[in-house]
Coordinates of C-alpha atoms in Angstrom, one line a residue:
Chain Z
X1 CA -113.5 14.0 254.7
X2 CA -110.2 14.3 256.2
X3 CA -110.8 14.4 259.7
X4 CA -112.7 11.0 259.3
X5 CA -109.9 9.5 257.3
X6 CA -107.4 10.2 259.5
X7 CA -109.7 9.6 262.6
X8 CA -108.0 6.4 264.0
X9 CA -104.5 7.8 264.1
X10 CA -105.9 11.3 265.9
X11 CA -107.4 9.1 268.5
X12 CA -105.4 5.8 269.6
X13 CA -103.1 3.5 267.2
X14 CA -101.7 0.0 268.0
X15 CA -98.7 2.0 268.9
X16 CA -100.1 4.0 271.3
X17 CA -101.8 1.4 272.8
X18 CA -98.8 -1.1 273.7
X19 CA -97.0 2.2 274.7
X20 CA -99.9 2.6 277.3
X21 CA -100.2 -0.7 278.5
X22 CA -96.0 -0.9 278.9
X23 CA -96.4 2.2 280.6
X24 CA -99.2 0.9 283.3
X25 CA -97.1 -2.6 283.3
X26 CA -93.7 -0.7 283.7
X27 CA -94.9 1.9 286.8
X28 CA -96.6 -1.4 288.3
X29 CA -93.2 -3.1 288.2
X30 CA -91.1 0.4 289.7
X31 CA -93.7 0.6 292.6
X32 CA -93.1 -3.4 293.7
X33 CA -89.5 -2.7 293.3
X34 CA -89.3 1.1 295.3
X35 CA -91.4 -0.1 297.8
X36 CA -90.8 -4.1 298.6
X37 CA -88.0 -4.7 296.6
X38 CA -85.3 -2.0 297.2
X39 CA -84.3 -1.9 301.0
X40 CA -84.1 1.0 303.4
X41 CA -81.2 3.5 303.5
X42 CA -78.9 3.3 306.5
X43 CA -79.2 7.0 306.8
X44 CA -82.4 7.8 305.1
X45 CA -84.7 4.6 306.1
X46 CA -87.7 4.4 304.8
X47 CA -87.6 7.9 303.0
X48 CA -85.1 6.9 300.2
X49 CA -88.1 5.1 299.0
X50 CA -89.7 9.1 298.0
X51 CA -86.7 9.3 295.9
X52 CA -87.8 7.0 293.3
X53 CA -90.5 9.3 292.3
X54 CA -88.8 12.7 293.0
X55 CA -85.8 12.4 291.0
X56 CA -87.0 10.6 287.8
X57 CA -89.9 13.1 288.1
X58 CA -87.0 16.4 287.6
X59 CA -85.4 14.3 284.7
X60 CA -88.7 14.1 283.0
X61 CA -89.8 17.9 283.5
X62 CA -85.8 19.0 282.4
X63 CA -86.7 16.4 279.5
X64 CA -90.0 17.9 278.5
X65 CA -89.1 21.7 279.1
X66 CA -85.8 20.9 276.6
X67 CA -88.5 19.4 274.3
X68 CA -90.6 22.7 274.6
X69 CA -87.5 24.8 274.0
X70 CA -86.5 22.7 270.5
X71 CA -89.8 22.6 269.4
X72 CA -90.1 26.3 269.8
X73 CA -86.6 27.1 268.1
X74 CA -87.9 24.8 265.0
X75 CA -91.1 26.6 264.7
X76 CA -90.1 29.8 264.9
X77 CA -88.0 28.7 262.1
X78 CA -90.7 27.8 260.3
X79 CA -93.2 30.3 260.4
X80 CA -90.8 32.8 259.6
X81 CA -90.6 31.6 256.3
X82 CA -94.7 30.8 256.3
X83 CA -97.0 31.5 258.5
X84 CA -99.1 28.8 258.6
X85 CA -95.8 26.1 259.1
X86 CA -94.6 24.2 262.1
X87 CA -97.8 24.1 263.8
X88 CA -96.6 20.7 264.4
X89 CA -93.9 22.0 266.3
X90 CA -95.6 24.4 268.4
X91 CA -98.3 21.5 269.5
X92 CA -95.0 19.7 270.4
X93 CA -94.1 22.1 272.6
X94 CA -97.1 22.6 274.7
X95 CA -97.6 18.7 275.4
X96 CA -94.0 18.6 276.3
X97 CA -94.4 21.7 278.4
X98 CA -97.6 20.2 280.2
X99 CA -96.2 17.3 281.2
X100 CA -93.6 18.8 282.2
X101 CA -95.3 21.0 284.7
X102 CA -97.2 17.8 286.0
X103 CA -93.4 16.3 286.5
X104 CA -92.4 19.6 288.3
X105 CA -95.9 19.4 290.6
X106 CA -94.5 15.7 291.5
X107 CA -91.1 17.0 292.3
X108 CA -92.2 19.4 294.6
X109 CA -94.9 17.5 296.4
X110 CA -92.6 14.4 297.1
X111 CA -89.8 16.5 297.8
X112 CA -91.5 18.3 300.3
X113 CA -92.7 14.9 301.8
X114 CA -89.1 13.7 302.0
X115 CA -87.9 17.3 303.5
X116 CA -90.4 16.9 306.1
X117 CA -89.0 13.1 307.5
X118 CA -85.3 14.2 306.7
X119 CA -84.8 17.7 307.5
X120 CA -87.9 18.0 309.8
X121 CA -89.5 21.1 307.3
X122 CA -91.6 20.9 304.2
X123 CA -90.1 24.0 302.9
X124 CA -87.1 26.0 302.9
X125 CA -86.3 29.5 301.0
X126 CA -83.0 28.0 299.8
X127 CA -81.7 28.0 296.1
X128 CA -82.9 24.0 294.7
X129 CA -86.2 24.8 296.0
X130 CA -86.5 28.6 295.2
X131 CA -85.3 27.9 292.0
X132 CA -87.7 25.0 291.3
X133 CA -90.9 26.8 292.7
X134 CA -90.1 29.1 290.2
X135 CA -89.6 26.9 287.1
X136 CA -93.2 25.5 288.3
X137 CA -94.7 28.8 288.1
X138 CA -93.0 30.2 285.1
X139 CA -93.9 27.0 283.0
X140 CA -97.6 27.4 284.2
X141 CA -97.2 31.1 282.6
X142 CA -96.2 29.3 279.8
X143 CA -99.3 27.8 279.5
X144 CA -102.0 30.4 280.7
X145 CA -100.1 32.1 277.3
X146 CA -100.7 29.4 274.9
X147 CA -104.2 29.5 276.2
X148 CA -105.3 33.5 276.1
X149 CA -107.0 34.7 273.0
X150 CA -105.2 36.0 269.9
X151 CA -104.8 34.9 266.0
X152 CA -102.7 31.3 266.3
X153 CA -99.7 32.2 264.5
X154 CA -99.6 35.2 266.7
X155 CA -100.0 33.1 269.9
X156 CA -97.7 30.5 269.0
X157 CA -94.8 32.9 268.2
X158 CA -95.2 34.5 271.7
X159 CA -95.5 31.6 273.4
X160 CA -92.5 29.9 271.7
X161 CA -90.7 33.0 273.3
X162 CA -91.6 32.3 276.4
X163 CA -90.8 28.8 276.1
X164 CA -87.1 30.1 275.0
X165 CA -86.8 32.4 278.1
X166 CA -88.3 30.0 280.7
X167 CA -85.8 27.4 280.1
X168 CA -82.8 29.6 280.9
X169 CA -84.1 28.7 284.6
X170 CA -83.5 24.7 283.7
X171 CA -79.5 24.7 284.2
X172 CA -79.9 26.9 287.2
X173 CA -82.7 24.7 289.2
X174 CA -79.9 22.3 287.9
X175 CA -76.5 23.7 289.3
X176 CA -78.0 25.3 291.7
X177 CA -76.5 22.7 294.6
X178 CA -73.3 23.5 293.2
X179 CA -73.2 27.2 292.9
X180 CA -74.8 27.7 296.2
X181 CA -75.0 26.4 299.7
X182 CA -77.5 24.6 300.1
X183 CA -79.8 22.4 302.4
X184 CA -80.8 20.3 299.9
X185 CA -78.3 17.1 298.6
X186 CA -75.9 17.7 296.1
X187 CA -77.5 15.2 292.4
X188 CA -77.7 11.5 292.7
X189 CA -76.5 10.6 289.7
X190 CA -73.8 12.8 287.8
X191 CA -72.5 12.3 284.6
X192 CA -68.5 12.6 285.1
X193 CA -69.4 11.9 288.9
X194 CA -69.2 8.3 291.2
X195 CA -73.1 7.9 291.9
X196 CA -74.1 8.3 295.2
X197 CA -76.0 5.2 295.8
X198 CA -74.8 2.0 294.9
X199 CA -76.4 -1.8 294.4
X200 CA -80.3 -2.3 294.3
X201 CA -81.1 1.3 295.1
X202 CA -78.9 2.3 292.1
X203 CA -81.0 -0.3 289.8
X204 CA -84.1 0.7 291.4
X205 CA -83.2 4.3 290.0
X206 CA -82.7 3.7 287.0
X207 CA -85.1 1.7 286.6
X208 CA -87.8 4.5 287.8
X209 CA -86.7 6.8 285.1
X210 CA -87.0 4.7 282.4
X211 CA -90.8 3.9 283.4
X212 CA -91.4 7.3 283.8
X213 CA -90.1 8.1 280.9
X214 CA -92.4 5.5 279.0
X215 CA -95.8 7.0 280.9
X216 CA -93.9 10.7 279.9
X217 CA -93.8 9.8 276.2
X218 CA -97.3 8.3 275.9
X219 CA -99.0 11.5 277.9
X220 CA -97.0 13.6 275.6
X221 CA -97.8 11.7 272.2
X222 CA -101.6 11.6 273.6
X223 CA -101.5 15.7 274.4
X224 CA -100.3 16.3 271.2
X225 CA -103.3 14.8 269.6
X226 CA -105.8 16.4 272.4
X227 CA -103.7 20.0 270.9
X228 CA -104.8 18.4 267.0
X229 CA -108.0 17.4 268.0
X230 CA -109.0 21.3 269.9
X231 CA -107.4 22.9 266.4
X232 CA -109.8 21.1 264.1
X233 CA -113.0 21.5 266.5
X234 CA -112.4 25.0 266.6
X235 CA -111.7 25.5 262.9
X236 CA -114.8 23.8 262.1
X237 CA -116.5 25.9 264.7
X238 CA -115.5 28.6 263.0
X239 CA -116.0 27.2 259.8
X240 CA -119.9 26.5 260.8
X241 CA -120.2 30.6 261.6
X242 CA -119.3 31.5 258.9
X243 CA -121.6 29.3 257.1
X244 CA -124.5 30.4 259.2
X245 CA -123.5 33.8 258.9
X246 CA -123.6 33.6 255.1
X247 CA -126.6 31.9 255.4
X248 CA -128.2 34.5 256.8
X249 CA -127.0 37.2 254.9
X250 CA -128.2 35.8 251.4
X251 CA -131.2 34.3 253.2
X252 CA -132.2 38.4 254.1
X253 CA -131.2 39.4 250.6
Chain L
X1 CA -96.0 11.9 310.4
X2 CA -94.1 8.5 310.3
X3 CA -91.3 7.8 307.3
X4 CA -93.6 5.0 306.4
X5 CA -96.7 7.0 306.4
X6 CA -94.7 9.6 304.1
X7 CA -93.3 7.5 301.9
X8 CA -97.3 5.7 301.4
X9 CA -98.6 9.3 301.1
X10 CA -96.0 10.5 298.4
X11 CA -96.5 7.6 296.0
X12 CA -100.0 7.9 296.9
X13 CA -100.5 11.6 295.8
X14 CA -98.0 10.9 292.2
X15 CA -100.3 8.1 291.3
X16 CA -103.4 10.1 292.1
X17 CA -102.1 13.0 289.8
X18 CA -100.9 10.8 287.3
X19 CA -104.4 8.6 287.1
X20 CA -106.2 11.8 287.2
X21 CA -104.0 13.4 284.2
X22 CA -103.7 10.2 281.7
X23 CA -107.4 10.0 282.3
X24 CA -108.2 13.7 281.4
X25 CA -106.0 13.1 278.3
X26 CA -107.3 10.1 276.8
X27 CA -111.4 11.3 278.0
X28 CA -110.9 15.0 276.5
X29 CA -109.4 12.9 273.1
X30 CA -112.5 10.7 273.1
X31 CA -114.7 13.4 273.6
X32 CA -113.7 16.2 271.3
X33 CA -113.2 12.9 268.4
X34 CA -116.8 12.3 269.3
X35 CA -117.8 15.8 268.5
X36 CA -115.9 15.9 265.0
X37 CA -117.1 12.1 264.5
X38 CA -114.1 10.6 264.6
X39 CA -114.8 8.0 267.1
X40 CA -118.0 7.2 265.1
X41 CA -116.3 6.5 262.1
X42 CA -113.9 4.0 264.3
X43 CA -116.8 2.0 265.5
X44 CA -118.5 1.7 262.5
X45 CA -115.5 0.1 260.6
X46 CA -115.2 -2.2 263.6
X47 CA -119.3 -2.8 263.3
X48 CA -118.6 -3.4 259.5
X49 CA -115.7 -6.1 260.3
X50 CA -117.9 -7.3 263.2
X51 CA -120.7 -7.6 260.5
X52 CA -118.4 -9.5 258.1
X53 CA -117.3 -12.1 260.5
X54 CA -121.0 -13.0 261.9
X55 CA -122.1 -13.0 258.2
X56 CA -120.0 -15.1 257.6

């Protein structure tokens, strides 16, 4: 049977495993070094530590909402041509897109945290924040799409739409400290820009994102096949009805 | 609230979210393999080689 022979790879592989463990190992490591290691701001204090988490935590959600928008470009590519092609892609897309959305519930949490001790408020109407609130809500459209009932070709073309129209928000959460005025701090770390931090705090950044982005890219290879396993359950669900349903109709006859 | 008590309560919540979310993942991927057997068919190869190597 297929699903049996290919049973160990739909579930866990070596791989995945040493992926997980370095993942546990490597956000074990980035809490010793954001909280102990990495020493207070002279402006910030204590705060800059929330910064560890909150900015990664962006990166990873622009990360998995560009992996959303590829994967939806590539399928929609496909299926054009046949129907019942790049279903691989559209799974893609909604594990990048849900851990994305977990990334963006991060962001928001700890930013609020850090806008409480720094500005004194957990939430201002300005653009960063307006802009991300938004991206957080759009992307959970995104999924309430992928998950109301139509035929899965159908479903998957609409929500690869979506995906397409939602990210056209990503560049503007991005920019948005730079087209607007704005309470919130202008990025950390440009590309083409002197970084803002400097030393062990710099380290300690970088550092953060790349365990993130190990714990990112296990979730998102583990959703993928949670998306492969919830296709085959429901085809042989359906698979069973109709046998039953056959069943009974010969059985009458 | 303190910045210490923030900074505790921000790494606090992520990890809480995160736990909660890998564990969702990998439980839902266990269960639904379960259902369609696949885990089965994992633990008996590794009864099978356990079999070998006490046979043995």
């Amino acid at each position: 049977m297929p699903v049996a022979n290919s049973g160990a790879k739909m579930t866990a592989t070596l791989i995945t495993r040493v992926l997980g463990v370095s993942a546990l190992a490597a956000t074990g490591l980035m809490a010793v070094l954001g909280l102990v290691i990495s020493p207070p701001d002279v402006v910030q204090g204590e705060a800059v530590r929330m910064l560890y988490i909150h900015v990664p935590s962006i990166w990873i959600a622009y990360g998995g909402f560009a992996l959303t928008s590829i994967s939806s470009i590539l399928f929609l590519r496909r299926s054009r041509r046949r129907p019942d092609q790049g279903r691989h892609y559209d799974r893609l897309a909604g594990s990048a897109a849900e851990v994305g959305v977990v990334f963006t519930a991060i962001t928001l949490i700890t930013g609020m945290l850090w806008g409480k001790v720094t500005w004194g408020t957990y939430w201002q109407w300005d653009a960063r924040l307006t802009t991300t609130v938004l991206l957080f809500v759009t992307y959970l459209g995104y999924l309430a799409l992928r998950r109301l009932p139509a035929e899965p070709a159908v479903r998957s073309r609409r929500a690869a739409v979506m995906a397409l129209i939602s990210f056209i928000n990503v560049p503007i959460v991005h920019y948005s400290v730079d087209w607007w005025r704005t309470l919130h701090q202008k990025a950390s770390l440009s590309v083409g820009r002197r970084p803002e931090i400097t030393g062990e705090m710099y380290w300690t950044l970088l550092y953060s994102a790349l365990a993130v982005t190990i714990l990112a890219t296990w979730l998102i290879i583990h959703r993928y096949r949670v998306i492969r396993l919830e296709e085959l359950r429901d085809e042989e669900g359906l698979e069973a009805l109709i046998a039953s349903r056959l069943n009974k109709d010969f059985g009458s006859h | 609230m303190s910045e210490v008590a923030t900074v505790v309560a921000g790494w606090g919540i992520t990890f809480v979210i995160l736990a909660t979310y890998s564990i969702w993942v990998v439980f839902r991927g266990k269960g639904i393999g379960r259902e369609l057997g696949i885990g089965e068919t994992e633990q008996s190869d590794l009864e099978k080689d356990v079999g070998t190597i006490t046979d043995s």
